[in-house]
Amino acid sequence: MADLRRPVRILITGGTLDKVHDTRTEGLGFPMDGTSHLPEMLAVGRCYFPAAQRVLQKDSLDFTDEDRQAILTAAQAASEHSLVVTHGTGTMGQTARYLADHITDRTVVLTGAMRPFSLSSSDGEFNLGAAITAAQILPSGVYGAMNGRIFKASELNKNIDTGRFDG
């Protein structure tokens, strides 16, 4: 049996998973110091092996083709075969399909959260754990891991009425 414990690199791009409550605007935004919740999330899960790399820290609704190209460039430059991309849920499917058009030689799994990690009852840790596991065992291709399910890039779609990914 093949070793299923492949090295994993996590590419951080922002999204709800990394947002915090902004007391000035009373909305959600990113930490002013540019930090990510990812190290804390991995520590809570006692998951110490993935390498992490910050690519962007942006709301995915504001992503441009240049941002998607930056994610693609980072994915192609990674030495690891297994990659996880933290991403906002708003355009996760669009980015997955963009990456799928260009990546065939590694496994890439996008994931995110409907509720920020910094607030209670976030789905972020659950989705991140699923994505890390999926990246180690799935064949080459681009996928999404959300709500306890794995989706091919072509089927990764957020249902805004139900607040989940249904395919």
Short mmCIF file of C-alpha atoms in Angstrom, two decimals:
data_model
loop_
_atom_site.label_atom_id
_atom_site.label_comp_id
_atom_site.label_asym_id
_atom_site.label_seq_id
_atom_site.Cartn_x
_atom_site.Cartn_y
_atom_site.Cartn_z
CA MET A 1 0.00 0.00 0.00
CA ALA A 2 1.27 3.47 -0.86
CA ASP A 3 2.19 5.88 1.91
CA LEU A 4 -0.87 8.09 2.36
CA ARG A 5 0.97 10.58 4.58
CA ARG A 6 2.15 12.93 1.85
CA PRO A 7 3.69 16.30 2.68
CA VAL A 8 1.12 19.10 2.40
CA ARG A 9 1.55 22.81 1.69
CA ILE A 10 -1.28 25.18 2.63
CA LEU A 11 -1.63 28.30 0.50
CA ILE A 12 -3.38 31.05 2.47
CA THR A 13 -5.47 33.49 0.43
CA GLY A 14 -7.85 35.04 2.97
CA GLY A 15 -11.59 34.57 2.98
CA THR A 16 -14.03 34.37 5.87
CA LEU A 17 -11.90 31.75 7.64
CA ASP A 18 -9.30 34.44 8.48
CA LYS A 19 -11.62 37.37 9.18
CA VAL A 20 -12.06 39.06 12.56
CA HIS A 21 -14.61 41.48 14.00
CA ASP A 22 -13.54 45.05 13.22
CA THR A 23 -14.61 47.24 16.15
CA ARG A 24 -14.29 50.42 14.07
CA THR A 25 -16.64 49.38 11.27
CA GLU A 26 -18.64 46.78 13.24
CA GLY A 27 -18.09 44.46 10.30
CA LEU A 28 -15.70 41.68 9.44
CA GLY A 29 -12.22 42.33 8.10
CA PHE A 30 -8.71 40.95 8.18
CA PRO A 31 -6.31 41.50 11.09
CA MET A 32 -4.39 44.75 10.62
CA ASP A 33 -1.08 42.94 11.15
CA GLY A 34 -1.74 40.53 8.27
CA THR A 35 -1.71 37.41 10.43
CA SER A 36 -3.69 34.27 9.70
CA HIS A 37 -5.63 32.02 12.06
CA LEU A 38 -4.18 28.99 10.28
CA PRO A 39 -1.34 28.28 12.76
CA GLU A 40 -3.79 28.30 15.67
CA MET A 41 -6.25 26.11 13.78
CA LEU A 42 -3.52 23.56 13.04
CA ALA A 43 -2.37 23.63 16.67
CA VAL A 44 -5.91 23.00 17.94
CA GLY A 45 -6.05 19.95 15.67
CA ARG A 46 -2.52 18.85 16.72
CA CYS A 47 -1.65 18.94 13.03
CA TYR A 48 1.97 20.04 12.83
CA PHE A 49 3.23 18.73 9.48
CA PRO A 50 1.83 21.07 6.79
CA ALA A 51 3.95 23.93 5.51
CA ALA A 52 2.01 27.20 5.24
CA GLN A 53 2.53 30.03 2.78
CA ARG A 54 0.65 33.31 2.61
CA VAL A 55 -0.24 34.22 -0.97
CA LEU A 56 -3.01 36.79 -0.42
CA GLN A 57 -5.22 38.05 2.34
CA LYS A 58 -8.31 39.16 0.53
CA ASP A 59 -12.06 38.64 0.36
CA SER A 60 -12.63 36.28 -2.55
CA LEU A 61 -15.44 38.47 -3.85
CA ASP A 62 -12.68 40.97 -4.66
CA PHE A 63 -10.42 38.45 -6.43
CA THR A 64 -9.20 39.30 -9.91
CA ASP A 65 -7.65 37.10 -12.56
CA GLU A 66 -4.28 38.40 -11.34
CA ASP A 67 -5.08 37.05 -7.86
CA ARG A 68 -6.02 33.66 -9.29
CA GLN A 69 -2.79 33.70 -11.29
CA ALA A 70 -0.85 34.38 -8.05
CA ILE A 71 -2.46 31.31 -6.48
CA LEU A 72 -1.67 29.25 -9.58
CA THR A 73 1.94 30.45 -9.60
CA ALA A 74 2.35 29.53 -5.91
CA ALA A 75 0.77 26.11 -6.50
CA GLN A 76 3.03 25.39 -9.46
CA ALA A 77 6.13 26.49 -7.54
CA ALA A 78 5.39 24.31 -4.50
CA SER A 79 7.61 21.30 -4.02
CA GLU A 80 4.73 19.35 -2.44
CA HIS A 81 2.34 17.28 -4.57
CA SER A 82 -0.52 17.84 -2.09
CA LEU A 83 -1.82 21.38 -1.66
CA VAL A 84 -4.63 23.00 0.30
CA VAL A 85 -5.82 26.50 -0.58
CA THR A 86 -7.74 28.44 2.05
CA HIS A 87 -10.22 30.57 0.15
CA GLY A 88 -13.34 32.64 0.59
CA THR A 89 -16.53 30.76 -0.21
CA GLY A 90 -17.96 33.44 -2.50
CA THR A 91 -15.79 32.59 -5.52
CA MET A 92 -14.18 29.32 -4.44
CA GLY A 93 -15.70 27.43 -7.36
CA GLN A 94 -14.47 29.98 -9.87
CA THR A 95 -10.90 29.74 -8.57
CA ALA A 96 -11.08 25.93 -8.47
CA ARG A 97 -12.09 25.82 -12.12
CA TYR A 98 -9.34 28.31 -13.03
CA LEU A 99 -6.74 26.14 -11.30
CA ALA A 100 -8.16 22.95 -12.85
CA ASP A 101 -7.58 24.44 -16.30
CA HIS A 102 -3.85 24.70 -15.52
CA ILE A 103 -2.93 22.02 -12.95
CA THR A 104 -2.89 18.31 -13.74
CA ASP A 105 0.19 17.03 -11.93
CA ARG A 106 -0.74 17.57 -8.27
CA THR A 107 -3.67 17.42 -5.89
CA VAL A 108 -5.16 20.78 -4.90
CA VAL A 109 -8.04 21.09 -2.43
CA LEU A 110 -9.73 24.43 -1.76
CA THR A 111 -11.52 25.03 1.52
CA GLY A 112 -12.85 27.82 3.65
CA ALA A 113 -15.50 28.73 6.18
CA MET A 114 -18.97 30.20 6.26
CA ARG A 115 -18.21 31.69 9.69
CA PRO A 116 -14.82 33.09 10.77
CA PHE A 117 -12.55 31.01 12.99
CA SER A 118 -12.29 34.01 15.33
CA LEU A 119 -16.00 33.68 16.16
CA SER A 120 -17.51 30.71 17.96
CA SER A 121 -19.08 27.84 16.06
CA SER A 122 -16.94 28.19 12.94
CA ASP A 123 -16.96 25.40 10.39
CA GLY A 124 -13.40 26.34 9.41
CA GLU A 125 -11.52 23.75 11.45
CA PHE A 126 -13.79 20.95 10.24
CA ASN A 127 -13.35 21.97 6.61
CA LEU A 128 -9.59 22.46 6.97
CA GLY A 129 -9.13 18.99 8.45
CA ALA A 130 -11.14 17.45 5.63
CA ALA A 131 -9.09 19.35 3.04
CA ILE A 132 -5.74 18.30 4.53
CA THR A 133 -6.83 14.66 4.55
CA ALA A 134 -8.30 14.85 1.04
CA ALA A 135 -5.11 16.42 -0.35
CA GLN A 136 -3.14 13.40 0.86
CA ILE A 137 -5.36 10.67 -0.56
CA LEU A 138 -7.06 11.99 -3.70
CA PRO A 139 -5.50 11.55 -7.15
CA SER A 140 -4.12 14.56 -9.01
CA GLY A 141 -6.76 17.17 -9.77
CA VAL A 142 -8.48 20.16 -8.21
CA TYR A 143 -11.21 19.73 -5.61
CA GLY A 144 -13.09 21.52 -2.87
CA ALA A 145 -13.69 20.27 0.68
CA MET A 146 -16.68 21.87 2.35
CA ASN A 147 -19.42 20.71 4.70
CA GLY A 148 -18.10 17.16 5.01
CA ARG A 149 -18.07 16.56 1.26
CA ILE A 150 -15.46 16.56 -1.49
CA PHE A 151 -16.34 18.14 -4.82
CA LYS A 152 -14.54 18.11 -8.16
CA ALA A 153 -13.68 21.65 -9.30
CA SER A 154 -16.42 21.50 -11.93
CA GLU A 155 -19.03 20.74 -9.23
CA LEU A 156 -17.85 23.14 -6.51
CA ASN A 157 -20.72 25.61 -6.09
CA LYS A 158 -21.95 27.54 -3.07
CA ASN A 159 -25.68 27.45 -2.49
CA ILE A 160 -26.39 30.85 -0.97
CA ASP A 161 -29.97 29.84 -0.05
CA THR A 162 -28.86 26.93 2.14
CA GLY A 163 -25.48 28.39 3.18
CA ARG A 164 -23.53 25.32 2.14
CA PHE A 165 -21.90 23.61 -0.82
CA ASP A 166 -24.22 21.09 -2.44
CA GLY A 167 -22.46 20.40 -5.72
#
